[in-house]
PDB file as gemmi writes it, atoms N, CA and C in Angstrom:
CRYST1    1.000    1.000    1.000  90.00  90.00  90.00 P 1                      
ATOM      1  N   GLY A   1       0.723  -1.159   0.000  1.00  0.00           N  
ATOM      2  CA  GLY A   1       0.000   0.000   0.000  1.00  0.00           C  
ATOM      3  C   GLY A   1       0.795   1.274   0.000  1.00  0.00           C  
ATOM      4  N   THR A   2       0.085   2.209  -0.481  1.00  0.00           N  
ATOM      5  CA  THR A   2       0.658   3.549  -0.521  1.00  0.00           C  
ATOM      6  C   THR A   2       0.141   4.341   0.659  1.00  0.00           C  
ATOM      7  N   SER A   3       0.958   5.272   1.107  1.00  0.00           N  
ATOM      8  CA  SER A   3       0.578   6.132   2.226  1.00  0.00           C  
ATOM      9  C   SER A   3      -0.089   7.373   1.682  1.00  0.00           C  
ATOM     10  N   SER A   4      -1.081   7.807   2.387  1.00  0.00           N  
ATOM     11  CA  SER A   4      -1.748   9.040   1.992  1.00  0.00           C  
ATOM     12  C   SER A   4      -0.891  10.229   2.427  1.00  0.00           C  
ATOM     13  N   PRO A   5      -1.091  11.375   1.810  1.00  0.00           N  
ATOM     14  CA  PRO A   5      -0.357  12.574   2.231  1.00  0.00           C  
ATOM     15  C   PRO A   5      -0.588  12.896   3.708  1.00  0.00           C  
ATOM     16  N   LEU A   6      -1.780  12.572   4.208  1.00  0.00           N  
ATOM     17  CA  LEU A   6      -2.080  12.818   5.622  1.00  0.00           C  
ATOM     18  C   LEU A   6      -1.201  11.944   6.514  1.00  0.00           C  
ATOM     19  N   ASP A   7      -1.036  10.660   6.147  1.00  0.00           N  
ATOM     20  CA  ASP A   7      -0.178   9.751   6.909  1.00  0.00           C  
ATOM     21  C   ASP A   7       1.272  10.225   6.884  1.00  0.00           C  
ATOM     22  N   LYS A   8       1.729  10.660   5.721  1.00  0.00           N  
ATOM     23  CA  LYS A   8       3.106  11.147   5.593  1.00  0.00           C  
ATOM     24  C   LYS A   8       3.308  12.385   6.454  1.00  0.00           C  
ATOM     25  N   GLY A   9       2.325  13.252   6.500  1.00  0.00           N  
ATOM     26  CA  GLY A   9       2.401  14.464   7.320  1.00  0.00           C  
ATOM     27  C   GLY A   9       2.459  14.133   8.795  1.00  0.00           C  
ATOM     28  N   LYS A  10       1.639  13.165   9.220  1.00  0.00           N  
ATOM     29  CA  LYS A  10       1.631  12.762  10.629  1.00  0.00           C  
ATOM     30  C   LYS A  10       2.954  12.111  11.010  1.00  0.00           C  
ATOM     31  N   ASN A  11       3.510  11.294  10.123  1.00  0.00           N  
ATOM     32  CA  ASN A  11       4.802  10.663  10.385  1.00  0.00           C  
ATOM     33  C   ASN A  11       5.902  11.716  10.508  1.00  0.00           C  
ATOM     34  N   GLN A  12       5.840  12.720   9.642  1.00  0.00           N  
ATOM     35  CA  GLN A  12       6.837  13.780   9.680  1.00  0.00           C  
ATOM     36  C   GLN A  12       6.696  14.597  10.974  1.00  0.00           C  
ATOM     37  N   GLU A  13       5.475  14.871  11.383  1.00  0.00           N  
ATOM     38  CA  GLU A  13       5.245  15.584  12.638  1.00  0.00           C  
ATOM     39  C   GLU A  13       5.781  14.790  13.822  1.00  0.00           C  
ATOM     40  N   LEU A  14       5.560  13.490  13.812  1.00  0.00           N  
ATOM     41  CA  LEU A  14       6.039  12.627  14.882  1.00  0.00           C  
ATOM     42  C   LEU A  14       7.568  12.628  14.919  1.00  0.00           C  
ATOM     43  N   LEU A  15       8.188  12.542  13.768  1.00  0.00           N  
ATOM     44  CA  LEU A  15       9.643  12.556  13.681  1.00  0.00           C  
ATOM     45  C   LEU A  15      10.204  13.878  14.212  1.00  0.00           C  
ATOM     46  N   ILE A  16       9.607  14.979  13.827  1.00  0.00           N  
ATOM     47  CA  ILE A  16      10.049  16.301  14.291  1.00  0.00           C  
ATOM     48  C   ILE A  16       9.844  16.417  15.797  1.00  0.00           C  
ATOM     49  N   SER A  17       8.711  15.943  16.279  1.00  0.00           N  
ATOM     50  CA  SER A  17       8.421  15.991  17.707  1.00  0.00           C  
ATOM     51  C   SER A  17       9.459  15.205  18.503  1.00  0.00           C  
ATOM     52  N   ARG A  18       9.825  14.033  18.030  1.00  0.00           N  
ATOM     53  CA  ARG A  18      10.842  13.215  18.709  1.00  0.00           C  
ATOM     54  C   ARG A  18      12.195  13.907  18.707  1.00  0.00           C  
ATOM     55  N   LYS A  19      12.545  14.539  17.605  1.00  0.00           N  
ATOM     56  CA  LYS A  19      13.825  15.240  17.500  1.00  0.00           C  
ATOM     57  C   LYS A  19      13.864  16.427  18.457  1.00  0.00           C  
ATOM     58  N   VAL A  20      12.772  17.174  18.557  1.00  0.00           N  
ATOM     59  CA  VAL A  20      12.699  18.309  19.478  1.00  0.00           C  
ATOM     60  C   VAL A  20      12.826  17.807  20.913  1.00  0.00           C  
ATOM     61  N   GLU A  21      12.128  16.741  21.242  1.00  0.00           N  
ATOM     62  CA  GLU A  21      12.202  16.172  22.588  1.00  0.00           C  
ATOM     63  C   GLU A  21      13.625  15.727  22.921  1.00  0.00           C  
ATOM     64  N   GLU A  22      14.285  15.081  21.991  1.00  0.00           N  
ATOM     65  CA  GLU A  22      15.667  14.625  22.182  1.00  0.00           C  
ATOM     66  C   GLU A  22      16.604  15.820  22.394  1.00  0.00           C  
ATOM     67  N   THR A  23      16.424  16.855  21.611  1.00  0.00           N  
ATOM     68  CA  THR A  23      17.253  18.052  21.737  1.00  0.00           C  
ATOM     69  C   THR A  23      17.040  18.723  23.087  1.00  0.00           C  
ATOM     70  N   LEU A  24      15.795  18.804  23.537  1.00  0.00           N  
ATOM     71  CA  LEU A  24      15.505  19.397  24.837  1.00  0.00           C  
ATOM     72  C   LEU A  24      16.115  18.577  25.973  1.00  0.00           C  
ATOM     73  N   ASP A  25      16.036  17.253  25.876  1.00  0.00           N  
ATOM     74  CA  ASP A  25      16.641  16.392  26.890  1.00  0.00           C  
ATOM     75  C   ASP A  25      18.149  16.592  26.943  1.00  0.00           C  
ATOM     76  N   ASN A  26      18.786  16.658  25.773  1.00  0.00           N  
ATOM     77  CA  ASN A  26      20.228  16.881  25.726  1.00  0.00           C  
ATOM     78  C   ASN A  26      20.593  18.248  26.296  1.00  0.00           C  
ATOM     79  N   SER A  27      19.785  19.242  25.991  1.00  0.00           N  
ATOM     80  CA  SER A  27      20.038  20.594  26.502  1.00  0.00           C  
ATOM     81  C   SER A  27      19.894  20.628  28.022  1.00  0.00           C  
ATOM     82  N   ARG A  28      18.935  19.916  28.527  1.00  0.00           N  
ATOM     83  CA  ARG A  28      18.719  19.852  29.979  1.00  0.00           C  
ATOM     84  C   ARG A  28      19.951  19.258  30.657  1.00  0.00           C  
ATOM     85  N   THR A  29      20.474  18.182  30.100  1.00  0.00           N  
ATOM     86  CA  THR A  29      21.666  17.548  30.656  1.00  0.00           C  
ATOM     87  C   THR A  29      22.865  18.486  30.575  1.00  0.00           C  
ATOM     88  N   THR A  30      23.025  19.149  29.444  1.00  0.00           N  
ATOM     89  CA  THR A  30      24.128  20.095  29.276  1.00  0.00           C  
ATOM     90  C   THR A  30      24.028  21.228  30.287  1.00  0.00           C  
ATOM     91  N   LEU A  31      22.852  21.769  30.453  1.00  0.00           N  
ATOM     92  CA  LEU A  31      22.639  22.854  31.400  1.00  0.00           C  
ATOM     93  C   LEU A  31      22.939  22.399  32.829  1.00  0.00           C  
ATOM     94  N   TRP A  32      22.473  21.229  33.192  1.00  0.00           N  
ATOM     95  CA  TRP A  32      22.719  20.703  34.535  1.00  0.00           C  
ATOM     96  C   TRP A  32      24.214  20.495  34.758  1.00  0.00           C  
ATOM     97  N   ASN A  33      24.906  19.911  33.780  1.00  0.00           N  
ATOM     98  CA  ASN A  33      26.345  19.675  33.921  1.00  0.00           C  
ATOM     99  C   ASN A  33      27.113  20.983  34.083  1.00  0.00           C  
ATOM    100  N   LEU A  34      26.722  22.003  33.362  1.00  0.00           N  
ATOM    101  CA  LEU A  34      27.352  23.314  33.497  1.00  0.00           C  
ATOM    102  C   LEU A  34      27.153  23.856  34.911  1.00  0.00           C  
ATOM    103  N   GLY A  35      25.935  23.766  35.413  1.00  0.00           N  
ATOM    104  CA  GLY A  35      25.663  24.210  36.779  1.00  0.00           C  
ATOM    105  C   GLY A  35      26.470  23.436  37.808  1.00  0.00           C  
ATOM    106  N   CYS A  36      26.590  22.141  37.619  1.00  0.00           N  
ATOM    107  CA  CYS A  36      27.361  21.299  38.545  1.00  0.00           C  
ATOM    108  C   CYS A  36      28.838  21.694  38.555  1.00  0.00           C  
ATOM    109  N   ARG A  37      29.375  21.959  37.373  1.00  0.00           N  
ATOM    110  CA  ARG A  37      30.789  22.369  37.311  1.00  0.00           C  
ATOM    111  C   ARG A  37      31.003  23.673  38.072  1.00  0.00           C  
ATOM    112  N   ARG A  38      30.093  24.590  37.933  1.00  0.00           N  
ATOM    113  CA  ARG A  38      30.219  25.874  38.636  1.00  0.00           C  
ATOM    114  C   ARG A  38      30.084  25.697  40.149  1.00  0.00           C  
ATOM    115  N   VAL A  39      29.166  24.860  40.571  1.00  0.00           N  
ATOM    116  CA  VAL A  39      28.999  24.606  42.003  1.00  0.00           C  
ATOM    117  C   VAL A  39      30.236  23.890  42.543  1.00  0.00           C  
ATOM    118  N   THR A  40      30.802  22.983  41.781  1.00  0.00           N  
ATOM    119  CA  THR A  40      32.010  22.275  42.195  1.00  0.00           C  
ATOM    120  C   THR A  40      33.162  23.252  42.426  1.00  0.00           C  
ATOM    121  N   VAL A  41      33.286  24.241  41.553  1.00  0.00           N  
ATOM    122  CA  VAL A  41      34.319  25.269  41.727  1.00  0.00           C  
ATOM    123  C   VAL A  41      34.071  26.043  43.025  1.00  0.00           C  
ATOM    124  N   LEU A  42      32.825  26.392  43.277  1.00  0.00           N  
ATOM    125  CA  LEU A  42      32.491  27.114  44.511  1.00  0.00           C  
ATOM    126  C   LEU A  42      32.785  26.266  45.748  1.00  0.00           C  
ATOM    127  N   LEU A  43      32.524  24.971  45.660  1.00  0.00           N  
ATOM    128  CA  LEU A  43      32.795  24.080  46.792  1.00  0.00           C  
ATOM    129  C   LEU A  43      34.279  24.012  47.118  1.00  0.00           C  
ATOM    130  N   ALA A  44      35.113  24.183  46.121  1.00  0.00           N  
ATOM    131  CA  ALA A  44      36.555  24.080  46.314  1.00  0.00           C  
ATOM    132  C   ALA A  44      37.145  25.311  47.003  1.00  0.00           C  
ATOM    133  N   LEU A  45      36.389  26.386  47.111  1.00  0.00           N  
ATOM    134  CA  LEU A  45      36.891  27.593  47.765  1.00  0.00           C  
ATOM    135  C   LEU A  45      37.097  27.334  49.257  1.00  0.00           C  
ATOM    136  N   PRO A  46      38.138  27.908  49.841  1.00  0.00           N  
ATOM    137  CA  PRO A  46      38.413  27.677  51.264  1.00  0.00           C  
ATOM    138  C   PRO A  46      37.284  28.124  52.187  1.00  0.00           C  
ATOM    139  N   THR A  47      36.548  29.136  51.817  1.00  0.00           N  
ATOM    140  CA  THR A  47      35.465  29.627  52.674  1.00  0.00           C  
ATOM    141  C   THR A  47      34.315  28.646  52.789  1.00  0.00           C  
ATOM    142  N   GLY A  48      34.270  27.650  51.903  1.00  0.00           N  
ATOM    143  CA  GLY A  48      33.189  26.670  51.935  1.00  0.00           C  
ATOM    144  C   GLY A  48      33.222  25.752  53.130  1.00  0.00           C  
ATOM    145  N   THR A  49      34.357  25.666  53.783  1.00  0.00           N  
ATOM    146  CA  THR A  49      34.452  24.762  54.932  1.00  0.00           C  
ATOM    147  C   THR A  49      34.680  25.509  56.234  1.00  0.00           C  
ATOM    148  N   GLU A  50      34.401  26.784  56.239  1.00  0.00           N  
ATOM    149  CA  GLU A  50      34.603  27.570  57.454  1.00  0.00           C  
ATOM    150  C   GLU A  50      33.361  27.533  58.345  1.00  0.00           C  
ATOM    151  N   GLY A  51      33.527  26.982  59.525  1.00  0.00           N  
ATOM    152  CA  GLY A  51      32.514  27.011  60.575  1.00  0.00           C  
ATOM    153  C   GLY A  51      31.095  26.738  60.128  1.00  0.00           C  
ATOM    154  N   GLU A  52      30.221  27.642  60.519  1.00  0.00           N  
ATOM    155  CA  GLU A  52      28.795  27.457  60.262  1.00  0.00           C  
ATOM    156  C   GLU A  52      28.434  27.607  58.788  1.00  0.00           C  
ATOM    157  N   HIS A  53      29.325  28.180  57.995  1.00  0.00           N  
ATOM    158  CA  HIS A  53      29.066  28.278  56.554  1.00  0.00           C  
ATOM    159  C   HIS A  53      28.870  26.880  55.968  1.00  0.00           C  
ATOM    160  N   PHE A  54      29.656  25.951  56.446  1.00  0.00           N  
ATOM    161  CA  PHE A  54      29.584  24.593  55.913  1.00  0.00           C  
ATOM    162  C   PHE A  54      28.211  23.978  56.161  1.00  0.00           C  
ATOM    163  N   LEU A  55      27.633  24.232  57.307  1.00  0.00           N  
ATOM    164  CA  LEU A  55      26.307  23.670  57.608  1.00  0.00           C  
ATOM    165  C   LEU A  55      25.255  24.228  56.648  1.00  0.00           C  
ATOM    166  N   GLN A  56      25.365  25.509  56.319  1.00  0.00           N  
ATOM    167  CA  GLN A  56      24.430  26.111  55.364  1.00  0.00           C  
ATOM    168  C   GLN A  56      24.655  25.516  53.975  1.00  0.00           C  
ATOM    169  N   ILE A  57      25.903  25.348  53.602  1.00  0.00           N  
ATOM    170  CA  ILE A  57      26.229  24.758  52.303  1.00  0.00           C  
ATOM    171  C   ILE A  57      25.715  23.326  52.234  1.00  0.00           C  
ATOM    172  N   LEU A  58      25.820  22.606  53.318  1.00  0.00           N  
ATOM    173  CA  LEU A  58      25.306  21.235  53.383  1.00  0.00           C  
ATOM    174  C   LEU A  58      23.820  21.203  53.041  1.00  0.00           C  
ATOM    175  N   GLU A  59      23.060  22.115  53.603  1.00  0.00           N  
ATOM    176  CA  GLU A  59      21.618  22.175  53.328  1.00  0.00           C  
ATOM    177  C   GLU A  59      21.351  22.586  51.881  1.00  0.00           C  
ATOM    178  N   TRP A  60      22.067  23.579  51.400  1.00  0.00           N  
ATOM    179  CA  TRP A  60      21.886  24.016  50.006  1.00  0.00           C  
ATOM    180  C   TRP A  60      22.214  22.895  49.025  1.00  0.00           C  
ATOM    181  N   MET A  61      23.273  22.159  49.318  1.00  0.00           N  
ATOM    182  CA  MET A  61      23.666  21.065  48.424  1.00  0.00           C  
ATOM    183  C   MET A  61      22.606  19.974  48.404  1.00  0.00           C  
ATOM    184  N   ARG A  62      22.045  19.674  49.546  1.00  0.00           N  
ATOM    185  CA  ARG A  62      20.981  18.659  49.605  1.00  0.00           C  
ATOM    186  C   ARG A  62      19.820  19.075  48.705  1.00  0.00           C  
ATOM    187  N   MET A  63      19.422  20.332  48.801  1.00  0.00           N  
ATOM    188  CA  MET A  63      18.313  20.832  47.981  1.00  0.00           C  
ATOM    189  C   MET A  63      18.705  20.871  46.498  1.00  0.00           C  
ATOM    190  N   PHE A  64      19.900  21.356  46.211  1.00  0.00           N  
ATOM    191  CA  PHE A  64      20.370  21.474  44.835  1.00  0.00           C  
ATOM    192  C   PHE A  64      20.417  20.104  44.155  1.00  0.00           C  
ATOM    193  N   MET A  65      20.916  19.102  44.864  1.00  0.00           N  
ATOM    194  CA  MET A  65      20.993  17.762  44.292  1.00  0.00           C  
ATOM    195  C   MET A  65      19.609  17.154  44.102  1.00  0.00           C  
ATOM    196  N   SER A  66      18.699  17.445  44.992  1.00  0.00           N  
ATOM    197  CA  SER A  66      17.326  16.962  44.839  1.00  0.00           C  
ATOM    198  C   SER A  66      16.681  17.569  43.592  1.00  0.00           C  
ATOM    199  N   VAL A  67      16.858  18.861  43.425  1.00  0.00           N  
ATOM    200  CA  VAL A  67      16.338  19.532  42.234  1.00  0.00           C  
ATOM    201  C   VAL A  67      17.010  18.972  40.982  1.00  0.00           C  
ATOM    202  N   GLY A  68      18.304  18.739  41.060  1.00  0.00           N  
ATOM    203  CA  GLY A  68      19.047  18.213  39.910  1.00  0.00           C  
ATOM    204  C   GLY A  68      18.543  16.863  39.446  1.00  0.00           C  
ATOM    205  N   GLU A  69      18.233  15.999  40.393  1.00  0.00           N  
ATOM    206  CA  GLU A  69      17.707  14.687  40.011  1.00  0.00           C  
ATOM    207  C   GLU A  69      16.325  14.811  39.375  1.00  0.00           C  
ATOM    208  N   SER A  70      15.535  15.746  39.845  1.00  0.00           N  
ATOM    209  CA  SER A  70      14.222  15.975  39.231  1.00  0.00           C  
ATOM    210  C   SER A  70      14.369  16.576  37.846  1.00  0.00           C  
ATOM    211  N   PHE A  71      15.331  17.459  37.700  1.00  0.00           N  
ATOM    212  CA  PHE A  71      15.533  18.183  36.444  1.00  0.00           C  
ATOM    213  C   PHE A  71      16.225  17.332  35.384  1.00  0.00           C  
ATOM    214  N   ALA A  72      17.291  16.653  35.771  1.00  0.00           N  
ATOM    215  CA  ALA A  72      18.125  15.967  34.785  1.00  0.00           C  
ATOM    216  C   ALA A  72      18.083  14.445  34.887  1.00  0.00           C  
ATOM    217  N   GLY A  73      17.355  13.912  35.854  1.00  0.00           N  
ATOM    218  CA  GLY A  73      17.210  12.471  35.950  1.00  0.00           C  
ATOM    219  C   GLY A  73      18.069  11.856  37.041  1.00  0.00           C  
ATOM    220  N   LYS A  74      17.682  10.659  37.400  1.00  0.00           N  
ATOM    221  CA  LYS A  74      18.382   9.907  38.438  1.00  0.00           C  
ATOM    222  C   LYS A  74      19.833   9.706  38.035  1.00  0.00           C  
ATOM    223  N   GLY A  75      20.722   9.889  38.969  1.00  0.00           N  
ATOM    224  CA  GLY A  75      22.143   9.714  38.694  1.00  0.00           C  
ATOM    225  C   GLY A  75      22.833  10.966  38.179  1.00  0.00           C  
ATOM    226  N   ALA A  76      22.085  12.027  37.975  1.00  0.00           N  
ATOM    227  CA  ALA A  76      22.658  13.259  37.435  1.00  0.00           C  
ATOM    228  C   ALA A  76      23.558  13.962  38.441  1.00  0.00           C  
ATOM    229  N   THR A  77      23.428  13.616  39.710  1.00  0.00           N  
ATOM    230  CA  THR A  77      24.199  14.317  40.732  1.00  0.00           C  
ATOM    231  C   THR A  77      25.435  13.547  41.190  1.00  0.00           C  
ATOM    232  N   THR A  78      25.749  12.446  40.557  1.00  0.00           N  
ATOM    233  CA  THR A  78      26.858  11.600  40.991  1.00  0.00           C  
ATOM    234  C   THR A  78      28.172  12.365  41.071  1.00  0.00           C  
ATOM    235  N   GLN A  79      28.505  13.097  40.031  1.00  0.00           N  
ATOM    236  CA  GLN A  79      29.763  13.835  39.997  1.00  0.00           C  
ATOM    237  C   GLN A  79      29.766  14.929  41.072  1.00  0.00           C  
ATOM    238  N   LEU A  80      28.663  15.606  41.231  1.00  0.00           N  
ATOM    239  CA  LEU A  80      28.560  16.659  42.233  1.00  0.00           C  
ATOM    240  C   LEU A  80      28.642  16.071  43.641  1.00  0.00           C  
ATOM    241  N   GLN A  81      28.035  14.926  43.853  1.00  0.00           N  
ATOM    242  CA  GLN A  81      28.107  14.275  45.162  1.00  0.00           C  
ATOM    243  C   GLN A  81      29.545  13.928  45.511  1.00  0.00           C  
ATOM    244  N   SER A  82      30.292  13.454  44.532  1.00  0.00           N  
ATOM    245  CA  SER A  82      31.695  13.111  44.772  1.00  0.00           C  
ATOM    246  C   SER A  82      32.490  14.342  45.191  1.00  0.00           C  
ATOM    247  N   ALA A  83      32.281  15.449  44.494  1.00  0.00           N  
ATOM    248  CA  ALA A  83      32.976  16.694  44.833  1.00  0.00           C  
ATOM    249  C   ALA A  83      32.589  17.160  46.233  1.00  0.00           C  
ATOM    250  N   PHE A  84      31.330  17.027  46.560  1.00  0.00           N  
ATOM    251  CA  PHE A  84      30.857  17.456  47.874  1.00  0.00           C  
ATOM    252  C   PHE A  84      31.427  16.563  48.979  1.00  0.00           C  
ATOM    253  N   GLU A  85      31.527  15.277  48.714  1.00  0.00           N  
ATOM    254  CA  GLU A  85      32.101  14.359  49.708  1.00  0.00           C  
ATOM    255  C   GLU A  85      33.567  14.684  49.972  1.00  0.00           C  
ATOM    256  N   ARG A  86      34.306  15.036  48.908  1.00  0.00           N  
ATOM    257  CA  ARG A  86      35.712  15.429  49.092  1.00  0.00           C  
ATOM    258  C   ARG A  86      35.804  16.686  49.960  1.00  0.00           C  
ATOM    259  N   GLN A  87      34.924  17.644  49.689  1.00  0.00           N  
ATOM    260  CA  GLN A  87      34.928  18.888  50.456  1.00  0.00           C  
ATOM    261  C   GLN A  87      34.494  18.626  51.892  1.00  0.00           C  
ATOM    262  N   SER A  88      33.553  17.729  52.098  1.00  0.00           N  
ATOM    263  CA  SER A  88      33.093  17.402  53.441  1.00  0.00           C  
ATOM    264  C   SER A  88      34.217  16.767  54.255  1.00  0.00           C  
ATOM    265  N   ALA A  89      35.006  15.953  53.597  1.00  0.00           N  
ATOM    266  CA  ALA A  89      36.132  15.303  54.293  1.00  0.00           C  
ATOM    267  C   ALA A  89      37.111  16.359  54.816  1.00  0.00           C  
ATOM    268  N   ARG A  90      37.269  17.432  54.095  1.00  0.00           N  
ATOM    269  CA  ARG A  90      38.151  18.520  54.576  1.00  0.00           C  
ATOM    270  C   ARG A  90      37.563  19.197  55.809  1.00  0.00           C  
ATOM    271  N   TYR A  91      36.259  19.296  55.849  1.00  0.00           N  
ATOM    272  CA  TYR A  91      35.607  19.956  56.982  1.00  0.00           C  
ATOM    273  C   TYR A  91      35.747  19.118  58.247  1.00  0.00           C  
ATOM    274  N   PHE A  92      35.539  17.817  58.095  1.00  0.00           N  
ATOM    275  CA  PHE A  92      35.585  16.945  59.260  1.00  0.00           C  
ATOM    276  C   PHE A  92      36.988  16.460  59.465  1.00  0.00           C  
TER     277      PHE A  92                                                      
END                                                                             
């Protein structure tokens, strides 16, 4: 059988929709990774482990990682968690 122009149009719309969705997912991951790199740099600053500042950072990181997993998917915070654990070891 031959496809009608309507079927071809719907297939093309579906293909475009999938491509847009894929691009948005990739952009979300890229954006999250950029944010994580910047937060990692901030964590490495000496002031991040000074006294009560660290306790506030601990709370912010918990929230940030929770948002990150919702935004970019499960496992998106692995690299950031590792950086935070290294910084936490310096505090304790």
